Short mmCIF file of C-alpha atoms and ligand atoms in Angstrom, two decimals:
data_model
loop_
_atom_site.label_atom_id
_atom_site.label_comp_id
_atom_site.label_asym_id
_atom_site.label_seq_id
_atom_site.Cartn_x
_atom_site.Cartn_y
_atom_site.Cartn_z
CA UNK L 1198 24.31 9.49 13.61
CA UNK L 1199 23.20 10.72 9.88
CA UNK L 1200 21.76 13.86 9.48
CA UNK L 1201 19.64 12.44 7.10
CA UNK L 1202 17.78 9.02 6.00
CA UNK L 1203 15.57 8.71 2.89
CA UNK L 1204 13.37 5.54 2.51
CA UNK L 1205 13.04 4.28 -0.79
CA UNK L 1206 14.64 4.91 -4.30
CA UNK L 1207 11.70 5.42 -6.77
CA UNK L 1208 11.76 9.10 -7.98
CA UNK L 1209 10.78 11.39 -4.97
CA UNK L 1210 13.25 9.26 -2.78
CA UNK L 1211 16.50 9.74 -5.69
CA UNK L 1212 15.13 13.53 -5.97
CA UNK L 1213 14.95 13.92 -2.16
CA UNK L 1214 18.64 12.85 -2.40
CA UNK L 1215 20.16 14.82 -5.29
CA UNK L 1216 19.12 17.80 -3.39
CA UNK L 1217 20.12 16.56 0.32
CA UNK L 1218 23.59 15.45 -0.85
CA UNK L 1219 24.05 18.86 -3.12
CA UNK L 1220 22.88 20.57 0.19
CA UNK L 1221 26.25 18.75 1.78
CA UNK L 1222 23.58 16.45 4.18
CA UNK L 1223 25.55 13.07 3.29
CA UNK L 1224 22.39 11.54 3.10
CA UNK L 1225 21.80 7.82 3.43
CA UNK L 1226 19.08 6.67 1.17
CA UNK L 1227 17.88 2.74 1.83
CA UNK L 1228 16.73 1.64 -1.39
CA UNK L 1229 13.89 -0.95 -0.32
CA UNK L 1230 13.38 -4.17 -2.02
CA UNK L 1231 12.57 -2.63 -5.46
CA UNK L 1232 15.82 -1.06 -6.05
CA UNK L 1233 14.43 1.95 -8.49
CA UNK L 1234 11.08 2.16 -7.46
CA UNK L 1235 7.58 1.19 -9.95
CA UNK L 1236 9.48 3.00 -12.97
CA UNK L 1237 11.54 -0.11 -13.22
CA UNK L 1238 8.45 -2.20 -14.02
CA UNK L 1239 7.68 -0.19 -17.04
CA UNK L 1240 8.74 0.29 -20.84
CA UNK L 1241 8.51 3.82 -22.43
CA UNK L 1242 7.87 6.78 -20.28
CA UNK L 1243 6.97 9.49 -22.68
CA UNK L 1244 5.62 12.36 -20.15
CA UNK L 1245 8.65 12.66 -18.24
CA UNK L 1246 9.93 16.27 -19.40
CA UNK L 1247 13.16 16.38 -21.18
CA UNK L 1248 12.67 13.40 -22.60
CA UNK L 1249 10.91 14.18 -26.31
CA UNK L 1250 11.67 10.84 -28.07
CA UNK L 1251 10.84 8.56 -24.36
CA UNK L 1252 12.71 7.09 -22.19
CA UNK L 1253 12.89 3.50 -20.68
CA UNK L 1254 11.94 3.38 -16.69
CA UNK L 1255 14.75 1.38 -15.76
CA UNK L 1256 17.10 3.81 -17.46
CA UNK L 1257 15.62 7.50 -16.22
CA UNK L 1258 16.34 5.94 -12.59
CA UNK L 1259 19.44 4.94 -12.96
CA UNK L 1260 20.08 8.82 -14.12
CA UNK L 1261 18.69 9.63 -11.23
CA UNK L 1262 20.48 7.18 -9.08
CA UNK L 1263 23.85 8.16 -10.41
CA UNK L 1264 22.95 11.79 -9.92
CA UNK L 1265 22.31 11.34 -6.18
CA UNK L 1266 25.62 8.92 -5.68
CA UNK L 1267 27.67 12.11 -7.40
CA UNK L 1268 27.20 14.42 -4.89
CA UNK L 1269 27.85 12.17 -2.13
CA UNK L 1270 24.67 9.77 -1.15
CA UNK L 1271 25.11 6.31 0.42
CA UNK L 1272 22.56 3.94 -0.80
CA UNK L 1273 21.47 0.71 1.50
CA UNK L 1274 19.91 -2.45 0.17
CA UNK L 1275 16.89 -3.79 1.72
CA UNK L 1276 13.21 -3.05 3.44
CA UNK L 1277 12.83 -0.55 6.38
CA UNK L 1278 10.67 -3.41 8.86
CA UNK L 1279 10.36 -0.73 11.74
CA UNK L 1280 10.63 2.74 12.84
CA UNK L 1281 10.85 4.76 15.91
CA UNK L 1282 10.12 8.39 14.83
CA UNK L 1283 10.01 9.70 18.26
CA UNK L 1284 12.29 12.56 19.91
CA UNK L 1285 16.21 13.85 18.44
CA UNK L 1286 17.27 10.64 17.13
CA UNK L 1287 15.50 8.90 15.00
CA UNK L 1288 15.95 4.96 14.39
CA UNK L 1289 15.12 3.09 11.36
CA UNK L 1290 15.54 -0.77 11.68
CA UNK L 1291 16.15 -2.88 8.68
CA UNK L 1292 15.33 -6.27 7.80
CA UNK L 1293 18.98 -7.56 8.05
CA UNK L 1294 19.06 -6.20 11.76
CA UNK L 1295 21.09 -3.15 11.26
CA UNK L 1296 19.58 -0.05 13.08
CA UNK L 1297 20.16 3.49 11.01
CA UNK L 1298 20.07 6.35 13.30
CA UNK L 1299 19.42 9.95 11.52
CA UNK L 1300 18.30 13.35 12.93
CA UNK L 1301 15.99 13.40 10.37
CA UNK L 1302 13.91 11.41 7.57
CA UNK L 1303 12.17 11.32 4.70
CA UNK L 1304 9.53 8.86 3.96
CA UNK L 1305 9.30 7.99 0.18
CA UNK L 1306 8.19 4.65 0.31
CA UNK L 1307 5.51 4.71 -2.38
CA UNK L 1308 2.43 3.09 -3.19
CA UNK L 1309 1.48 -0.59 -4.94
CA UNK L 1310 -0.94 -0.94 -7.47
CA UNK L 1311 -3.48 -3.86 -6.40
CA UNK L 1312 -4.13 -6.12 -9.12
CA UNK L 1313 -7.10 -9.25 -9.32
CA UNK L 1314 -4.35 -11.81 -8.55
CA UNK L 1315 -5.35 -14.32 -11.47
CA UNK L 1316 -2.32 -15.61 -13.09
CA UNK L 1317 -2.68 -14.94 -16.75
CA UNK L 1318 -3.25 -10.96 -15.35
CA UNK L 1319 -0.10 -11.58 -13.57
CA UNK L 1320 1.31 -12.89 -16.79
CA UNK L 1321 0.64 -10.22 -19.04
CA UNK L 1322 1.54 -7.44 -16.28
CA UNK L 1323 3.79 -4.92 -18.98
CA UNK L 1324 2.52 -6.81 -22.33
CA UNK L 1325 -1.23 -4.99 -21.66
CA UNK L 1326 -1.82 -5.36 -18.74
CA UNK L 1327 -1.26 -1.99 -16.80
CA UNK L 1328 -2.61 0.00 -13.99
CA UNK L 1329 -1.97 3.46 -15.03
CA UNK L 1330 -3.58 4.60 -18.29
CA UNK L 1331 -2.08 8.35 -18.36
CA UNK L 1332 1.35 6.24 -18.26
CA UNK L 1333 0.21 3.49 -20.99
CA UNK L 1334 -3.17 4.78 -22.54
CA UNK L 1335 -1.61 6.19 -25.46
CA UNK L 1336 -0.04 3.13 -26.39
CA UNK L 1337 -3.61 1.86 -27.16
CA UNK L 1338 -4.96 3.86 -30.43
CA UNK L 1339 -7.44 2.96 -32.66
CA UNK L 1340 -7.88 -0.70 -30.38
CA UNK L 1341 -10.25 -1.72 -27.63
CA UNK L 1342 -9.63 -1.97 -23.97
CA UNK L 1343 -11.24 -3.06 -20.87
CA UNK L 1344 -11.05 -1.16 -17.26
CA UNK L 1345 -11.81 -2.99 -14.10
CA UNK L 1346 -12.95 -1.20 -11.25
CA UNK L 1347 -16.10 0.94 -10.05
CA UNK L 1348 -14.09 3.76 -7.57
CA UNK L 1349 -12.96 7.56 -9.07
CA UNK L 1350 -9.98 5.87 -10.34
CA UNK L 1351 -11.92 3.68 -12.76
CA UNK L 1352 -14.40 5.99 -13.81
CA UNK L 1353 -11.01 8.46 -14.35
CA UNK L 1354 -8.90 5.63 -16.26
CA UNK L 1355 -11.82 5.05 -18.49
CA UNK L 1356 -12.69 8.41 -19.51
CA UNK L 1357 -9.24 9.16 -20.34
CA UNK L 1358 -8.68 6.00 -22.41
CA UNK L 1359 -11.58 7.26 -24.68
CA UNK L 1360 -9.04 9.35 -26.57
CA UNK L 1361 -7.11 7.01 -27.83
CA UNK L 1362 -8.74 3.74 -27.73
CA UNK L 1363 -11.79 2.71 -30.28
CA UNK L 1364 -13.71 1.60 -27.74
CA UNK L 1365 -13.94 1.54 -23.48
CA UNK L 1366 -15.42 -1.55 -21.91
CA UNK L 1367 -15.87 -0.95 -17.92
CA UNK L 1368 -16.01 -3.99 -15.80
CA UNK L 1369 -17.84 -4.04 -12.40
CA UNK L 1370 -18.39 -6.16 -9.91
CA UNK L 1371 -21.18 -4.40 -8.86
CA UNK L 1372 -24.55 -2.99 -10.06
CA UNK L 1373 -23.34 0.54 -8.86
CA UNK L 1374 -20.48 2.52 -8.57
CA UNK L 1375 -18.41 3.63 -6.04
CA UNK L 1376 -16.92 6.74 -7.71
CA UNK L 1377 -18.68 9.92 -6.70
CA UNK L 1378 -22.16 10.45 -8.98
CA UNK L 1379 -20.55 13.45 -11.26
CA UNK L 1380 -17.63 10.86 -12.33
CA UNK L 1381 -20.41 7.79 -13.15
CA UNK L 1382 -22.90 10.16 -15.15
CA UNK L 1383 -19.68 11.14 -17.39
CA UNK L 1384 -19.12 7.21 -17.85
CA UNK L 1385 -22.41 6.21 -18.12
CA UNK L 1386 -24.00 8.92 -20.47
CA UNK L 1387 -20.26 8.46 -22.72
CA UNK L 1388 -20.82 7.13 -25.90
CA UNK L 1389 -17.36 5.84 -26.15
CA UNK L 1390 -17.46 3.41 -23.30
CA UNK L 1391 -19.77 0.31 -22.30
CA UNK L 1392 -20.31 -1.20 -19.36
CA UNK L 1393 -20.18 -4.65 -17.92
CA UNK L 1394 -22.13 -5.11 -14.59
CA UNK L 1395 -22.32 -7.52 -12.01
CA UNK L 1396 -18.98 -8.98 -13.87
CA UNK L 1397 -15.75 -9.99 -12.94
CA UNK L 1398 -12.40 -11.26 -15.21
CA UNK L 1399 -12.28 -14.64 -15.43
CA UNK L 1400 -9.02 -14.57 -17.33
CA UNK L 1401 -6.80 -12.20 -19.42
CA UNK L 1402 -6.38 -14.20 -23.26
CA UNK L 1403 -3.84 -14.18 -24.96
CA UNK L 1404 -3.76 -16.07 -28.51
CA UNK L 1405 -0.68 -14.84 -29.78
CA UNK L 1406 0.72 -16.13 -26.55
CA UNK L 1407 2.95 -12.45 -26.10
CA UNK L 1408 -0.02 -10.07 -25.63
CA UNK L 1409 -3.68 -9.15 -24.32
CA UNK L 1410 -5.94 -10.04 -26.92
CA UNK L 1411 -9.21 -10.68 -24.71
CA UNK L 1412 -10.98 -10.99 -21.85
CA UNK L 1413 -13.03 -13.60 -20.32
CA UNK L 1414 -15.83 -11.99 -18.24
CA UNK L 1415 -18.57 -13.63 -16.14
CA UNK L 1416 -21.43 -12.10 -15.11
CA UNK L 1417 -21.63 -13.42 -11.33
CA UNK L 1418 -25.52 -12.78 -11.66
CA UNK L 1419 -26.35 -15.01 -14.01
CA UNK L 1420 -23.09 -17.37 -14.42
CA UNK L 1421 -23.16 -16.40 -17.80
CA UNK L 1422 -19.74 -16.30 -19.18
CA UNK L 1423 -18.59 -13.88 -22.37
CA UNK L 1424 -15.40 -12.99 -24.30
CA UNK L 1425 -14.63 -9.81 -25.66
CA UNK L 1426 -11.54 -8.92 -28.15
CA UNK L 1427 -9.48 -5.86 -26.50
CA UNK L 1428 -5.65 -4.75 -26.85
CA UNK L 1429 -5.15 -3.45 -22.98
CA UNK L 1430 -6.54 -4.60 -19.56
CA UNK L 1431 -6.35 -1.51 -17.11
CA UNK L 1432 -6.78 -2.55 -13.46
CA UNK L 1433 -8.29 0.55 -11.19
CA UNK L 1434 -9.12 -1.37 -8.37
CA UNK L 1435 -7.32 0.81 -5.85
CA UNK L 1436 -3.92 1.61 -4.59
CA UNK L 1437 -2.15 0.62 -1.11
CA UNK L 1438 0.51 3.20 0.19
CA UNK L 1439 3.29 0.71 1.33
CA UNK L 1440 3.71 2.84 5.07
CA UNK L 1441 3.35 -0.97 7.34
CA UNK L 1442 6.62 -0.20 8.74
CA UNK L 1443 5.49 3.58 9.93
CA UNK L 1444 2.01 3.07 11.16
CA UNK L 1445 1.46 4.25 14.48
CA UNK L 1446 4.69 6.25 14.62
CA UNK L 1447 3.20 8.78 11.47
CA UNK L 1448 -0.71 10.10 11.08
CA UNK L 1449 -2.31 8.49 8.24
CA UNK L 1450 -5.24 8.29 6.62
CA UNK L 1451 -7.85 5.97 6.69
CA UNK L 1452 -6.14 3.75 3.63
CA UNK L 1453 -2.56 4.23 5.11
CA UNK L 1454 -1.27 7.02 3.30
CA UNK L 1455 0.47 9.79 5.38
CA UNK L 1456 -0.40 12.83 5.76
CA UNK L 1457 0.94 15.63 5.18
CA UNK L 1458 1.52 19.95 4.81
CA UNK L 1459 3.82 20.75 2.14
CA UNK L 1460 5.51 17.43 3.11
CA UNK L 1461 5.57 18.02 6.61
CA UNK L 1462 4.38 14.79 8.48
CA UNK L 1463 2.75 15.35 12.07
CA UNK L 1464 6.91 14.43 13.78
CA UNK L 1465 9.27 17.06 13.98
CA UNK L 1466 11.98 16.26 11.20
CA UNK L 1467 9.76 13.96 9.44
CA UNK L 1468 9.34 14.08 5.86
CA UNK L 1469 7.04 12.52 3.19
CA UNK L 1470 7.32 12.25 -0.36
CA UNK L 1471 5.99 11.12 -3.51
CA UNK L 1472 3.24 8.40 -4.02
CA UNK L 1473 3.14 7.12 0.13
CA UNK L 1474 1.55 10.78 0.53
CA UNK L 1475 -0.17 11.28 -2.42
CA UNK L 1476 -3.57 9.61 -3.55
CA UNK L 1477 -4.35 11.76 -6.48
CA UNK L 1478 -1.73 12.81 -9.02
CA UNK L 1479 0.85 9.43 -8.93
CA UNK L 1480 3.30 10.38 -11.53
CA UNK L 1481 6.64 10.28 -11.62
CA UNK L 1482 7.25 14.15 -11.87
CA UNK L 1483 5.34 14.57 -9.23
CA UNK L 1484 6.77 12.07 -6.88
CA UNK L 1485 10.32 14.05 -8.11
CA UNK L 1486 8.96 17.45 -7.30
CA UNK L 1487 7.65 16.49 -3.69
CA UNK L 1488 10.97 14.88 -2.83
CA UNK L 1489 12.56 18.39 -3.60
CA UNK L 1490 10.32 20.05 -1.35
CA UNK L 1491 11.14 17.30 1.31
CA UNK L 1492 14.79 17.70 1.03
CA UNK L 1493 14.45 21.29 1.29
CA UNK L 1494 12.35 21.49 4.17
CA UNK L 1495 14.40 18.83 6.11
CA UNK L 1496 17.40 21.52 5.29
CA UNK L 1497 15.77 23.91 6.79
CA UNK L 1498 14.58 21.94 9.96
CA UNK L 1499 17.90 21.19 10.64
CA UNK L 1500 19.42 24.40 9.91
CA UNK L 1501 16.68 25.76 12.77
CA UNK L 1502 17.81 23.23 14.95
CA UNK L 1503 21.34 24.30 14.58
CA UNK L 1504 22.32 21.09 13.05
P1 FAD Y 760 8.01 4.33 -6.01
O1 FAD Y 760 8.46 4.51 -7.39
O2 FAD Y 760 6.87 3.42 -5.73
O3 FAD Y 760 9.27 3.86 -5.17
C1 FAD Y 760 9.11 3.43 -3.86
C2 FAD Y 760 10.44 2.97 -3.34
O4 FAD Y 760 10.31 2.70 -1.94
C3 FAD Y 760 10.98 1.70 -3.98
O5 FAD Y 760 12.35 1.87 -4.24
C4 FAD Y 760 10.78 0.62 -2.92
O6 FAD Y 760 11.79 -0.38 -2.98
C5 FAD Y 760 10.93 1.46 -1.66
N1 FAD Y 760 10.29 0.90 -0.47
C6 FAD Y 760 8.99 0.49 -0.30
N2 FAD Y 760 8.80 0.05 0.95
C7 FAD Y 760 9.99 0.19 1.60
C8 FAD Y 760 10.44 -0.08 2.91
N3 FAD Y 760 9.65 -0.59 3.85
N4 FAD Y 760 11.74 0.19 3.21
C9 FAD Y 760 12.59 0.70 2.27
N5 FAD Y 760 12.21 1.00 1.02
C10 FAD Y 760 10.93 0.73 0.69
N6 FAD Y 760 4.46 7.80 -13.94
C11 FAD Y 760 4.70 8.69 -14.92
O7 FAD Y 760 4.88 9.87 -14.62
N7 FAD Y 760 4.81 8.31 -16.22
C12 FAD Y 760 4.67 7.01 -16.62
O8 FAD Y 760 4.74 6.70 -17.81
C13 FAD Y 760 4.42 6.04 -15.61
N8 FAD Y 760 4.30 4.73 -15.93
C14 FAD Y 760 4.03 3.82 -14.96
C15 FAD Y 760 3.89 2.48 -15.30
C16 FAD Y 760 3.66 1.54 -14.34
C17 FAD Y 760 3.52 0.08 -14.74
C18 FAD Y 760 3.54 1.93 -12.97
C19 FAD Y 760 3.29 0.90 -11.90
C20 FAD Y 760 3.65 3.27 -12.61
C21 FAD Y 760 3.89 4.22 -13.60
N9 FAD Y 760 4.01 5.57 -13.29
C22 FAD Y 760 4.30 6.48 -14.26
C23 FAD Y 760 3.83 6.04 -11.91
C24 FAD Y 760 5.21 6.28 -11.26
O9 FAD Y 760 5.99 5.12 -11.42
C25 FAD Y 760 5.04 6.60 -9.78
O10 FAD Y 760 4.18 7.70 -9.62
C26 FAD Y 760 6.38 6.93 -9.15
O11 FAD Y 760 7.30 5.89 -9.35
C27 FAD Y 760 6.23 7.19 -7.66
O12 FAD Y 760 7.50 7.43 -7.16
P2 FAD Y 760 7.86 7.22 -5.63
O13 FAD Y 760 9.29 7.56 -5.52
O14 FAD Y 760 6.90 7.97 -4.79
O15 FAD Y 760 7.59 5.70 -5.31
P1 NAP Y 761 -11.77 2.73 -4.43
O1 NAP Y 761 -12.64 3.91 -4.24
O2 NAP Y 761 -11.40 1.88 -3.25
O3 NAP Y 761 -12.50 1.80 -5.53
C1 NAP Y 761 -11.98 0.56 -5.86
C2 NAP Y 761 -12.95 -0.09 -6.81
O4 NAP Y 761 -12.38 -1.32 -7.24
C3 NAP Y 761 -14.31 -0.39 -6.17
O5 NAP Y 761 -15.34 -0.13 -7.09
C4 NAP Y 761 -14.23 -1.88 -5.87
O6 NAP Y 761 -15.45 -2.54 -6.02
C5 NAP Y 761 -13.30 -2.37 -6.97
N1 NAP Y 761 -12.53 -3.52 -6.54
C6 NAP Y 761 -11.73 -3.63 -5.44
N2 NAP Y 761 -11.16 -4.82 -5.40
C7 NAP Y 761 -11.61 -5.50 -6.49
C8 NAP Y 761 -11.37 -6.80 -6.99
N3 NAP Y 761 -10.54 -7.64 -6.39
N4 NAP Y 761 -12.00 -7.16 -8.14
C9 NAP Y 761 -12.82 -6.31 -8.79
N5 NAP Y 761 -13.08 -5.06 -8.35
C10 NAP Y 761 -12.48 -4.66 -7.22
O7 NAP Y 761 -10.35 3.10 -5.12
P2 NAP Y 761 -10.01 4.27 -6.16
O8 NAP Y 761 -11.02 4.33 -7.23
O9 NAP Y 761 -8.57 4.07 -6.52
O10 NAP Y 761 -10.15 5.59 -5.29
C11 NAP Y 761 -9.37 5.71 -4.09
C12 NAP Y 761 -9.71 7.06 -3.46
O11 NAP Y 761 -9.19 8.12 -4.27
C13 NAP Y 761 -11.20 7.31 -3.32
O12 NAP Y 761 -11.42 8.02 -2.13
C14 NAP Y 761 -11.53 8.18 -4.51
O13 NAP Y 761 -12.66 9.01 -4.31
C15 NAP Y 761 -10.24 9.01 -4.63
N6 NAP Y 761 -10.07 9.45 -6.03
C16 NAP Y 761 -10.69 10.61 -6.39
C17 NAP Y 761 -10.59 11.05 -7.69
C18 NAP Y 761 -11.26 12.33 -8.09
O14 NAP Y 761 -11.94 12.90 -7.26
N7 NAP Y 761 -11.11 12.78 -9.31
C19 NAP Y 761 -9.88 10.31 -8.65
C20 NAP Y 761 -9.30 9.11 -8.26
C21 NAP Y 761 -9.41 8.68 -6.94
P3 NAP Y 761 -16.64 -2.31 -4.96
O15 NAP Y 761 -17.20 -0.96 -5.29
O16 NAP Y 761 -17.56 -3.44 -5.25
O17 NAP Y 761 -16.01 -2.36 -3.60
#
C-alpha cells in the first residue's frame, strides 16, 4: 500500500510530486498516456518564471520530471481506466490490469483542448494553429488572426490577441454569443476585431505548405463561401477536463471538472490539481502551484491520520 498516488505528469502532477517525495511520501506518480502533460505539445514557453530567454515545453518537464525522480518518486506508464475512491484504501486500476492501492491521491489529470476536427486544423496544430493565445498570442505581431468560438473563452482569446495582432477576425457559428453580455459588448464595440457570423471554417490554408496563411469560411446562412489571409487560427471552442475514469466516485461540475476547496475534493484524502479542477486560469504555473498545495494538504491528511 502507497501512501501516496498522483495521476498524471503535466505540471501540477510533477509539482505535486517534488513536494510529496521531498516530504519522504515515496509517492507513485502514473504518468497517463501523454507522458509530460499539454506542455509537450508546445514550442516556446516564455511566461514560465525563471525562464527570461524561453524555454521549450518538452524540456521544462523533463526538469520537472527529473526533479520529482531525485527525491525518490516512482513514475508508472499508462491511463488510470477506473477508480474506487471510497474508505482507507484507495484503488486505482490501470489499463494494463495492475491495481495501485494508496492511502491517498491526487488527481491531476488535466484538461483537453477541443478542436473542429477538420484535418488541415489538425495539420497545422503547433505551426498556427493553437488554442491558448496568452501561451502563443505574442508570437503573432503586426499579422492577422482568426478566433473561433462564441463562449467567454472566445470573446477572452480575442480581446487579448488585439495587442499584438493587426487585426482580430471572430468566427461564429451563431448569430449570438454565448459569452456573458459585458464580454460581447467589449468584442463587438472593439475596433480591432471583426466578426464573422453565422460562419464556420471550412479549412485552415496553407500556401507555403509549413504554416497558417488563411482561412476558408462559409457562411452556413447563405452558403456563401470566403477566404481571408491570417498568420494564427485560435480555437476557443471549449475545454473537456479528462476526469472519465473518476466520475461518480468525485463531485464534479456540470462539464466534468472536479470540484474543489483549496484542493480538497468532496473524499477524505482526495486531492485535485491543476487544469482537471480549474476552468479559468489554465497555465502552467498555476497547474504547478495547485499541485503544491495538493501535496501539502495530502501531508497533512495523513499526518492527522497518523499515517
Ligand atoms: P496537463 O499538462 O494536461 O497534464 C495532464 C496529465 O495527466 C498528462 O500527463 C496526461 O497523460 C495525464 N492523464 C490524463 N488522463 C489520465 C488518466 N486517465 N490516467 C493517468 N494519467 C492521465 N501554459 C502556460 O503557462 N504557458 C504557455 O506558454 C502554455 N502554452 C500552451 C500551449 C499549448 C499548445 C497548450 C495545449 C497548453 C499550453 N499551456 C501553457 C497550458 C498548460 O500546458 C496547462 O495549463 C498545463 O499543462 C496544465 O497542467 P496539468 O498538470 O494540470 O495538466
Ligand atoms: P462555452 O461557453 O461552452 O462556449 C463554447 C463556444 O464554442 C460556443 O459559442 C459554441 O457555439 C462554440 N462551439 C462549440 N463547438 C463548436 C464547434 N465544433 N464549431 C464551432 N463552434 C463551436 O466554452 P468556453 O467559452 O470555453 O467557456 C467555458 C466556461 O468557462 C463558461 O461557463 C464560461 O462562462 C466560463 N469562462 C468564463 C470566463 C470569464 O468569466 N472571464 C472566461 C472564460 C471562460 P454555440 O454558442 O453555438 O454553442
Amino acid at each position: 500500500m502507497r501512501k501516496l498516488a498522483i495521476v498524471g505528469s503535466g505540471p501540477a502532477g510533477l509539482t505535486a510530486a517534488i513536494y510529496a517525495a521531498r516530504a519522504r511520501l515515496e509517492p507513485l506518480l502514473v504518468e497517463g498516456l501523454l507522458p509530460g502533460g499539454q506542455l509537450t505539445t508546445t514550442t516556446e514557453i516564455e511566461n514560465y518564471p525563471g525562464f527570461p530567454a524561453a524555454i521549450d515545453g518538452y524540456s521544462l518537464v523533463q526538469e520537472m520530471r527529473k526533479q520529482a525522480e531525485r527525491f525518490g518518486t516512482s513514475i508508472v506508464s499508462g491511463d488510470v481506466k477506473s477508480a474506487n475512491l471510497e474508505g482507507k484504501a484507495l484503488s486505482l486500476v490501470l489499463e494494463s490490469g495492475e491495481v495501485v492501492e494508496a492511502l491517498s491521491a491526487i488527481i491531476a489529470t488535466g484538461a483537453s483542448a477541443s478542436y473542429l476536427g477538420i484535418p488541415s486544423e489538425q495539420k497545422l496544430r503547433g505551426k498556427g494553429v493553437s488554442a491558448c493565445a496568452t501561451c502563443d498570442g505574442a508570437f503573432y505581431r503586426n499579422v492577422p488572426v482568426a478566433v473561433v468560438g462564441g463562449g467567454d473563452t472566445a470573446m477572452e482569446e480575442a480581446l487579448f490577441l488585439t495587442r499584438f495582432a493587426s487585426r482580430v477576425f471572430l468566427v461564429h457559428r451563431r448569430d449570438r454569443f454565448r459569452a456573458s453580455p459585458i464580454m460581447a459588448d467589449r468584442v463587438t464595440t472593439h475596433p480591432k476585431i471583426s466578426i464573422l457570423w453565422d460562419s464556420t471554417v471550412d479549412e485552415v490554408l496553407d500556401v507555403t505548405r509549413d504554416k497558417v496563411t488563411g482561412l476558408r469560411v462559409r457562411n452556413i446562412k447563405t452558403a456563401a463561401v470566403s477566404e481571408i489571409e491570417i498568420g494564427g487560427l485560435f480555437v476557443a471552442i471549449g475545454h473537456k477536463p479528462n476526469t472519465d475514469a473518476f466520475r461518480g466516485q468525485l463531485e464534479m461540475d456540470e462539464t466534468g471538472y472536479i470540484v474543489t476547496k483549496n484542493t480538497r475534493t468532496n473524499r477524505a484524502g482526495v486531492f485535485a490539481a491543476g487544469d482537471v479542477q480549474d476552468r479559468v486560469y489554465r497555465q502552467a504555473i498555476t497547474a504547478a502551484g495547485s499541485g503544491c498545495m495538493a501535496a501539502l494538504e495530502a501531508q497533512r491528511y495523513l499526518e492527522s491520520k497518523g499515517l
